[in-house]
Amino acid sequence: MLFASFDLVSALATLAACLVSLTLLLAVSQQLWQLRWAATRDKTCKLPIPKGSMGFPLIGETFHWLLQVFSKIFSHEALESYLPKIQLVIKDTLRAWSSNPESINVYHETQKLTFRMAIRVLLGFRIPDEELNRLFEVYQQFVENVFSLPVDLPFSGYRRGIRARETLQKGLEKAIQEKLQNTQGKDYADALDILIESGKEHGKELTMQELKDGTLELIFAAYATTASASTSLIMQLLKHPRVLEKLREELRSKGILHNGCICEGSLRLDNINSLHYLDCVIKEVLRLFTPISGGYRTVLQTFELDGFQIPKGWSVMYSIRDTHDTAPVFKDVDIFDPDRFGQGRSEDKDGRFHYLPFGGGVRTCLGKHLAKLFLKALAIELASTSRFELATRTFPKITLVPVVHPVDGLKVKFFGLDSNQNEILTGTDAMLGATV
C-alpha cells in the first residue's frame, strides 16, 4: 500500500512537472521570434520592410533583395575565393590542437573554429587573436541566452543576453570601422563587402546599425550548426578508421595527398567537388547527425495528409531527423554507411524529400554550399595532417538540444604528423625520448 501511494505521488509529481514544462514551452514558442528580434536587432534598423510584415525580416521586397545578396555571397566564385582562407583557418586550428599536450573538448573548439571562420573569412575582419577570443566568449554568452524567457530582471538570462549583444555590437562596430578605413591588401570580396556593395547598387546606403545587424546574423547562421556537424564528422572518423583510410586513398588517387602532404595548389573548388567518396562521407554525417531537428512552414493551400485535412494558413513543423530515420529508401538507418550515397546505390535518389539536412523548397538553407565546403576542407585536413584518438574509455552519448552534440563535448587528443605521416613529438616528448 505504501508503494502504491508512493507511485501515485510520483505519477502526480511527474504530471505536474510535464504541465509546467509544457507551459514554459508554449511561452517560449510564442516569444521565440520576438526574442530573437530583440536580441539581434535594434529598433532603429531602417531596412526597407514592406507594410504588413510585422517587423520581421526576409519578407516582400527585403526578402528578394536579401536573396540576391546571399546568392552572391554563396556563389561558386565567392566559395572559390573563400577556400584558401578557410584552409588557413583550419590548418592553424589543427596545429593548435596538436600542440596541446592535453585532450581538447572538440565541440567547444569547433565552435571557436566556426566563429573564427565567420570573423576572418566571411566578414574579413582583421581582429587580433586576443580580442577575437574575448569576442568569442561574449558571443557564447549571447547565444546561450537568445531563447531565454523575456523576463528583464537583474541576473536573468534575458538581461545577460542583452548585455552580451551590446558588448558584441561595440566590438563589431570597431571592426567594421577599421575594415571600411583599411581597404588595402584585399584579394577577395567577403560577405560584408558584397552586402555593402549590393546595398549601394539598390540605393540602400546601409547604416552602421544595419551593418552590425547583418554581421551578427551572418555569424549566427554560420556558428552552431557547422560546429555540430564538424564534431559529428570527427566522432565518426574516430569510430570508423576504415572510412578515414578510404578518404586518404581517394586523396592520393586524385593527386591531392602525396607523401603525407597536401600538394600545393591542388585544393581548388572543382577538385574538392570531384571527390565523390568525401561527398558521401559528408552526406552520411548530415543524414545521421542532422544538426537541426526540423523547421516551420506556413500552409499555402489546404491539403490532406494521412486522412487529416491541413487548412490553408496553418503553421506546420516538419521533422528532418524523423524523415531521415523513417524514410523507406534508407537501409539500416542507424548504421554509419557513406557508401549508401555511392554510385552503385540509389538511396539518395529515390524520391525528392527523403534527404533534407538543409531543409527544402525555396527556403532551403542559403549557406548549405559553404557549410559543405567547410566540412570537406576540415575532413581533408584531418585525413592529411593529423592523428587523433579518443581520450575517454567510451564514446559519449549524444544530446539533441539545442543542436546535436556529445554530452561531454567529445574529448580527443590530437597529434601532428610529419610528411611521412609520423607523429610529431612535442618538445617535452622529444626530451623524454632522447637517449643519454
Coordinates of C-alpha atoms in Angstrom, one line a residue:
M1 CA 0.0 0.0 0.0
L2 CA 2.9 2.3 0.8
F3 CA 4.5 1.5 -2.5
A4 CA 1.1 2.3 -4.3
S5 CA 0.8 5.6 -2.6
F6 CA 4.4 6.4 -3.5
D7 CA 3.8 5.5 -7.1
L8 CA 0.7 7.7 -7.1
V9 CA 2.6 10.7 -5.7
S10 CA 5.4 10.1 -8.1
A11 CA 3.0 10.0 -11.0
L12 CA 1.3 13.2 -9.9
A13 CA 4.6 14.9 -9.5
T14 CA 5.7 13.8 -13.0
L15 CA 2.4 15.0 -14.4
A16 CA 2.8 18.4 -12.7
A17 CA 6.4 18.7 -14.0
C18 CA 5.2 17.9 -17.5
L19 CA 2.5 20.6 -17.3
V20 CA 5.0 23.2 -16.1
S21 CA 7.4 22.2 -18.9
L22 CA 4.6 22.4 -21.4
T23 CA 3.5 25.8 -20.2
L24 CA 7.1 27.1 -20.4
L25 CA 7.5 25.6 -23.9
L26 CA 4.3 27.3 -25.1
A27 CA 5.5 30.6 -23.6
V28 CA 8.9 30.2 -25.3
S29 CA 7.3 29.3 -28.6
Q30 CA 5.1 32.4 -28.6
Q31 CA 8.0 34.7 -27.8
L32 CA 10.6 32.9 -30.0
W33 CA 10.7 35.3 -32.9
Q34 CA 10.2 38.3 -30.7
L35 CA 13.2 37.3 -28.5
R36 CA 15.5 36.7 -31.4
W37 CA 14.4 40.0 -32.9
A38 CA 15.1 41.9 -29.7
A39 CA 18.4 40.1 -29.1
T40 CA 19.8 40.6 -32.6
R41 CA 18.3 43.8 -34.0
D42 CA 17.8 47.4 -32.9
K43 CA 14.5 49.3 -33.2
T44 CA 16.3 52.0 -35.2
C45 CA 17.0 49.5 -38.0
K46 CA 15.7 51.0 -41.3
L47 CA 15.9 48.1 -43.7
P48 CA 13.0 48.5 -46.2
I49 CA 10.4 46.3 -44.6
P50 CA 7.1 46.3 -46.5
K51 CA 3.7 47.0 -44.8
G52 CA 2.1 44.1 -43.1
S53 CA 5.4 42.3 -42.4
M54 CA 5.0 42.8 -38.6
G55 CA 8.6 43.9 -38.3
F56 CA 10.1 40.6 -39.4
P57 CA 12.9 40.5 -42.0
L58 CA 13.1 38.3 -45.1
I59 CA 9.6 39.3 -46.3
G60 CA 8.5 41.0 -49.5
E61 CA 11.0 43.4 -51.2
T62 CA 13.5 42.9 -48.4
F63 CA 13.3 39.1 -48.8
H64 CA 14.0 39.3 -52.5
W65 CA 16.8 41.8 -52.1
L66 CA 18.5 39.6 -49.4
L67 CA 18.1 36.6 -51.6
Q68 CA 20.1 38.4 -54.3
V69 CA 22.7 39.3 -51.7
F70 CA 23.1 35.8 -50.4
S71 CA 23.2 34.3 -53.9
K72 CA 26.3 36.4 -54.4
I73 CA 27.8 35.6 -51.0
F74 CA 27.5 31.9 -51.6
S75 CA 28.1 31.8 -55.4
H76 CA 30.7 29.5 -57.0
E77 CA 33.1 32.4 -57.5
A78 CA 32.7 33.5 -53.8
L79 CA 33.3 30.0 -52.5
E80 CA 36.4 29.7 -54.7
S81 CA 37.8 32.9 -53.1
Y82 CA 36.9 31.8 -49.6
L83 CA 38.5 28.4 -49.9
P84 CA 42.2 29.4 -49.3
K85 CA 41.2 31.4 -46.3
I86 CA 39.1 28.5 -44.9
Q87 CA 42.1 26.2 -45.3
L88 CA 44.4 28.6 -43.5
V89 CA 42.0 28.9 -40.5
I90 CA 41.6 25.1 -40.3
K91 CA 45.3 24.5 -40.6
D92 CA 46.1 27.0 -37.8
T93 CA 43.4 25.4 -35.6
L94 CA 44.6 21.8 -36.1
R95 CA 48.1 23.0 -35.4
A96 CA 47.0 24.4 -32.1
W97 CA 45.0 21.3 -31.2
S98 CA 48.0 19.1 -32.0
S99 CA 50.4 21.2 -29.9
N100 CA 48.1 21.0 -26.9
P101 CA 49.6 18.3 -24.5
E102 CA 46.1 17.6 -23.1
S103 CA 43.0 16.4 -24.8
I104 CA 40.6 19.0 -26.2
N105 CA 36.8 19.4 -26.0
V106 CA 36.0 19.1 -29.7
Y107 CA 32.6 20.7 -29.6
H108 CA 33.8 23.7 -27.8
E109 CA 36.8 24.0 -30.0
T110 CA 34.8 23.6 -33.2
Q111 CA 32.6 26.4 -32.0
K112 CA 35.7 28.6 -31.7
L113 CA 36.8 27.4 -35.2
T114 CA 33.5 28.2 -36.9
F115 CA 33.3 31.6 -35.1
R116 CA 36.9 32.3 -36.3
M117 CA 35.9 31.3 -39.8
A118 CA 33.0 33.6 -39.8
I119 CA 35.0 36.6 -38.5
R120 CA 38.1 36.1 -40.6
V121 CA 36.7 34.6 -43.8
L122 CA 33.1 35.7 -44.2
L123 CA 33.5 39.1 -42.7
G124 CA 37.1 39.8 -43.5
F125 CA 37.8 41.3 -40.0
R126 CA 41.5 41.6 -39.0
I127 CA 41.0 41.2 -35.3
P128 CA 44.0 40.2 -33.1
D129 CA 43.7 36.7 -31.6
E130 CA 43.3 38.0 -28.0
E131 CA 40.4 40.3 -29.0
L132 CA 38.9 37.5 -31.1
N133 CA 39.0 35.1 -28.1
R134 CA 37.3 37.7 -26.0
L135 CA 34.6 38.3 -28.6
F136 CA 34.0 34.6 -28.8
E137 CA 33.4 34.3 -25.1
V138 CA 30.9 37.2 -25.3
Y139 CA 29.2 35.7 -28.3
Q140 CA 28.8 32.4 -26.5
Q141 CA 27.0 34.2 -23.6
F142 CA 24.8 35.9 -26.2
V143 CA 23.9 32.6 -27.9
E144 CA 23.2 30.8 -24.6
N145 CA 20.6 33.4 -23.7
V146 CA 19.0 34.2 -27.1
F147 CA 16.0 32.0 -26.2
S148 CA 15.6 33.0 -22.6
L149 CA 12.2 33.8 -21.3
P150 CA 11.5 37.6 -21.8
V151 CA 11.9 38.5 -18.1
D152 CA 14.1 41.6 -17.9
L153 CA 15.3 41.3 -14.3
P154 CA 18.8 41.6 -12.9
F155 CA 20.8 38.3 -13.4
S156 CA 18.2 36.9 -15.7
G157 CA 19.2 35.1 -18.9
Y158 CA 17.4 37.8 -20.9
R159 CA 19.4 40.6 -19.3
R160 CA 22.7 38.7 -19.8
G161 CA 21.8 38.2 -23.4
I162 CA 21.0 41.9 -24.0
R163 CA 24.3 42.9 -22.3
A164 CA 26.2 40.4 -24.3
R165 CA 24.6 41.8 -27.5
E166 CA 25.6 45.3 -26.6
T167 CA 29.2 44.3 -25.9
L168 CA 29.3 42.3 -29.2
Q169 CA 27.9 45.2 -31.2
K170 CA 30.6 47.6 -29.8
G171 CA 33.3 45.1 -30.8
L172 CA 31.7 44.6 -34.3
E173 CA 31.3 48.4 -34.8
K174 CA 35.0 48.8 -34.1
A175 CA 35.9 46.0 -36.6
I176 CA 33.6 47.4 -39.3
Q177 CA 35.0 50.9 -38.9
E178 CA 38.6 49.6 -39.2
K179 CA 37.5 47.5 -42.2
L180 CA 35.9 50.5 -44.0
Q181 CA 39.0 52.6 -43.4
N182 CA 41.6 49.9 -44.4
T183 CA 40.8 48.6 -47.9
Q184 CA 44.4 47.9 -48.9
G185 CA 45.6 44.3 -49.5
K186 CA 42.2 42.8 -50.2
D187 CA 42.4 39.9 -52.6
Y188 CA 38.8 38.9 -52.5
A189 CA 35.3 40.3 -51.8
D190 CA 34.0 38.9 -48.5
A191 CA 30.3 38.6 -47.5
L192 CA 30.3 42.0 -45.8
D193 CA 31.8 43.7 -48.9
I194 CA 29.1 42.1 -51.0
L195 CA 26.4 43.3 -48.6
I196 CA 27.7 46.9 -48.6
E197 CA 28.1 47.0 -52.4
S198 CA 24.7 45.4 -53.1
G199 CA 23.1 48.0 -50.8
K200 CA 24.7 50.8 -52.8
E201 CA 23.5 49.2 -56.1
H202 CA 19.9 49.2 -54.9
G203 CA 20.1 52.7 -53.4
K204 CA 20.3 51.4 -49.8
E205 CA 23.2 53.1 -48.1
L206 CA 23.4 50.8 -45.0
T207 CA 23.8 52.5 -41.7
M208 CA 26.3 51.3 -39.1
Q209 CA 23.4 49.7 -37.1
E210 CA 22.3 47.8 -40.1
L211 CA 25.8 46.6 -40.8
K212 CA 26.2 45.4 -37.3
D213 CA 22.8 43.6 -37.5
G214 CA 23.8 42.0 -40.8
T215 CA 27.2 41.0 -39.4
L216 CA 25.6 39.4 -36.3
E217 CA 23.1 37.5 -38.5
L218 CA 25.9 36.1 -40.7
I219 CA 27.9 34.9 -37.6
F220 CA 24.7 33.4 -36.1
A221 CA 24.0 31.5 -39.3
A222 CA 27.5 30.0 -39.5
Y223 CA 28.1 29.2 -35.9
A224 CA 26.2 26.4 -34.0
T225 CA 25.1 24.1 -36.8
T226 CA 28.5 24.0 -38.5
A227 CA 30.2 23.3 -35.2
S228 CA 27.7 20.5 -34.5
A229 CA 28.4 18.9 -37.9
S230 CA 32.1 19.3 -37.5
T231 CA 32.0 17.5 -34.2
S232 CA 29.9 14.7 -35.6
L233 CA 32.4 14.3 -38.5
I234 CA 35.4 14.0 -36.2
M235 CA 33.5 11.4 -34.0
Q236 CA 32.6 9.3 -37.0
L237 CA 36.1 9.3 -38.3
L238 CA 37.2 8.2 -34.9
K239 CA 34.7 5.4 -34.8
H240 CA 35.3 4.3 -38.4
P241 CA 39.1 4.3 -39.2
R242 CA 38.4 2.4 -42.4
V243 CA 36.4 5.4 -43.6
L244 CA 39.3 7.7 -42.8
E245 CA 41.8 5.5 -44.7
K246 CA 39.4 5.3 -47.7
L247 CA 39.3 9.1 -47.7
R248 CA 43.2 9.1 -47.7
E249 CA 43.1 6.7 -50.6
E250 CA 40.8 9.0 -52.6
L251 CA 43.0 12.0 -51.9
R252 CA 46.1 10.1 -53.1
S253 CA 44.3 8.8 -56.3
K254 CA 43.3 12.4 -57.1
G255 CA 46.9 13.7 -56.7
I256 CA 45.9 15.8 -53.7
L257 CA 47.8 13.9 -51.0
H258 CA 51.4 12.9 -51.8
N259 CA 53.9 11.6 -49.3
G260 CA 51.7 12.7 -46.5
C261 CA 51.4 16.3 -47.7
I262 CA 48.6 18.1 -49.5
C263 CA 50.1 19.1 -52.8
E264 CA 50.4 22.8 -53.3
G265 CA 47.6 24.3 -55.4
S266 CA 45.7 21.0 -55.5
L267 CA 42.8 22.1 -53.3
R268 CA 40.6 24.0 -55.7
L269 CA 36.8 24.1 -55.6
D270 CA 36.5 21.9 -58.7
N271 CA 39.0 19.3 -57.3
I272 CA 37.1 19.1 -54.0
N273 CA 33.8 18.7 -55.8
S274 CA 35.3 15.8 -57.7
L275 CA 36.0 13.8 -54.5
H276 CA 32.9 11.5 -54.6
Y277 CA 33.7 9.4 -51.5
L278 CA 34.4 12.6 -49.5
D279 CA 31.0 13.9 -50.6
C280 CA 29.4 10.6 -49.5
V281 CA 31.0 10.9 -46.0
I282 CA 29.7 14.4 -45.5
K283 CA 26.2 13.4 -46.7
E284 CA 26.1 10.5 -44.3
V285 CA 27.3 12.6 -41.4
L286 CA 24.4 15.1 -42.1
R287 CA 21.9 12.3 -42.6
L288 CA 22.7 10.5 -39.3
F289 CA 23.5 13.6 -37.2
T290 CA 21.4 16.4 -38.7
P291 CA 22.2 19.5 -36.5
I292 CA 18.7 20.9 -36.7
S293 CA 15.7 18.7 -35.9
G294 CA 13.2 20.5 -38.2
G295 CA 11.7 23.6 -39.4
Y296 CA 8.4 25.6 -39.7
R297 CA 6.4 26.4 -42.8
T298 CA 3.1 28.1 -43.5
V299 CA 0.4 26.1 -45.4
L300 CA -0.3 27.9 -48.7
Q301 CA -3.1 25.6 -49.8
T302 CA -5.4 23.3 -47.9
F303 CA -4.3 19.7 -48.3
E304 CA -4.8 16.2 -46.9
L305 CA -2.2 14.0 -45.2
D306 CA -2.9 10.5 -44.0
G307 CA -6.6 11.3 -43.7
F308 CA -6.2 14.6 -41.9
Q309 CA -7.0 17.9 -43.5
I310 CA -4.4 20.6 -43.0
P311 CA -6.0 24.1 -43.6
K312 CA -4.5 26.9 -45.5
G313 CA -2.8 29.4 -43.2
W314 CA -1.7 26.9 -40.5
S315 CA 1.8 26.8 -39.3
V316 CA 3.3 23.3 -39.5
M317 CA 6.5 21.8 -38.4
Y318 CA 8.4 19.2 -40.4
S319 CA 11.0 16.9 -38.8
I320 CA 14.3 16.4 -40.6
R321 CA 15.5 13.9 -38.1
D322 CA 12.4 11.7 -38.2
T323 CA 12.3 11.9 -42.0
H324 CA 15.8 10.5 -42.2
D325 CA 15.0 7.8 -39.6
T326 CA 11.8 6.6 -41.3
A327 CA 12.4 7.2 -45.0
P328 CA 11.9 3.8 -46.7
V329 CA 14.8 4.5 -49.1
F330 CA 17.4 4.2 -46.4
K331 CA 18.5 0.8 -45.3
D332 CA 19.9 0.1 -41.8
V333 CA 19.3 3.7 -40.8
D334 CA 21.3 3.6 -37.6
I335 CA 24.5 2.5 -39.3
F336 CA 27.1 5.0 -40.5
D337 CA 27.5 3.9 -44.1
P338 CA 28.8 6.5 -46.6
D339 CA 28.6 4.0 -49.4
R340 CA 24.8 4.3 -49.3
F341 CA 25.3 7.5 -51.3
G342 CA 27.8 5.9 -53.7
Q343 CA 27.2 5.4 -57.4
G344 CA 26.4 1.8 -57.0
R345 CA 23.4 2.5 -54.8
S346 CA 20.5 4.9 -55.1
E347 CA 19.3 5.5 -51.6
D348 CA 19.5 9.3 -52.0
K349 CA 18.0 9.3 -55.5
D350 CA 14.6 7.6 -54.9
G351 CA 12.2 10.4 -54.1
R352 CA 12.5 14.2 -53.5
F353 CA 12.0 14.6 -49.8
H354 CA 13.8 11.7 -48.1
Y355 CA 17.0 13.5 -47.5
L356 CA 16.8 17.2 -46.4
P357 CA 19.6 18.2 -43.9
F358 CA 19.3 21.8 -45.1
G359 CA 15.5 21.9 -45.4
G360 CA 13.8 22.0 -48.8
G361 CA 11.9 24.2 -51.3
V362 CA 12.5 27.9 -51.9
R363 CA 13.5 28.3 -48.2
T364 CA 16.3 25.8 -48.2
C365 CA 19.4 26.9 -46.3
L366 CA 21.2 29.5 -48.4
G367 CA 24.6 28.7 -46.9
K368 CA 24.5 25.0 -47.5
H369 CA 27.3 25.0 -50.1
L370 CA 29.6 27.0 -47.8
A371 CA 28.8 24.6 -44.9
K372 CA 29.6 21.5 -47.0
L373 CA 32.7 23.1 -48.4
F374 CA 33.9 23.9 -44.8
L375 CA 33.2 20.3 -43.7
K376 CA 35.0 18.9 -46.7
A377 CA 38.1 21.1 -46.1
L378 CA 38.1 20.0 -42.5
A379 CA 37.9 16.3 -43.4
I380 CA 40.8 16.7 -45.9
E381 CA 43.0 18.4 -43.3
L382 CA 42.1 15.8 -40.7
A383 CA 42.9 12.9 -43.1
S384 CA 46.2 14.6 -44.2
T385 CA 47.9 16.3 -41.3
S386 CA 46.5 14.9 -38.0
R387 CA 46.3 11.7 -36.0
F388 CA 43.7 11.8 -33.3
E389 CA 42.3 9.4 -30.7
L390 CA 39.5 9.3 -28.2
A391 CA 40.7 10.5 -24.8
T392 CA 37.9 8.7 -22.9
R393 CA 37.2 4.9 -22.5
T394 CA 33.9 5.1 -24.4
F395 CA 32.2 7.4 -26.8
P396 CA 29.8 9.8 -25.2
K397 CA 26.1 9.9 -25.5
I398 CA 24.5 12.4 -27.9
T399 CA 22.1 15.1 -26.9
L400 CA 19.8 16.8 -29.4
V401 CA 19.4 20.2 -27.6
P402 CA 20.0 22.9 -28.7
V403 CA 21.7 21.2 -31.6
V404 CA 23.2 17.7 -31.9
H405 CA 26.4 17.3 -29.9
P406 CA 28.1 14.9 -27.5
V407 CA 27.1 15.4 -23.8
D408 CA 30.8 15.8 -22.8
G409 CA 31.8 17.7 -25.9
L410 CA 33.9 14.8 -27.1
K411 CA 37.3 14.6 -25.5
V412 CA 40.0 13.9 -28.2
K413 CA 43.8 14.0 -28.2
F414 CA 45.4 15.3 -31.4
F415 CA 48.9 14.7 -32.7
G416 CA 50.6 16.4 -35.6
L417 CA 52.0 14.4 -38.4
D418 CA 55.1 15.0 -40.5
S419 CA 55.4 14.5 -44.2
N420 CA 55.7 10.7 -43.8
Q421 CA 52.6 10.5 -41.6
N422 CA 54.7 10.0 -38.5
E423 CA 53.7 11.7 -35.2
I424 CA 55.5 15.0 -34.5
L425 CA 56.7 14.9 -30.9
T426 CA 56.3 18.0 -28.7
G427 CA 59.4 19.5 -27.2
T428 CA 58.8 17.7 -23.9
D429 CA 58.2 14.3 -25.5
A430 CA 61.3 14.7 -27.6
M431 CA 63.4 15.4 -24.5
L432 CA 61.9 12.5 -22.6
G433 CA 62.5 10.1 -25.5
A434 CA 66.1 11.3 -26.2
T435 CA 68.9 8.8 -25.4
V436 CA 71.6 9.9 -23.0

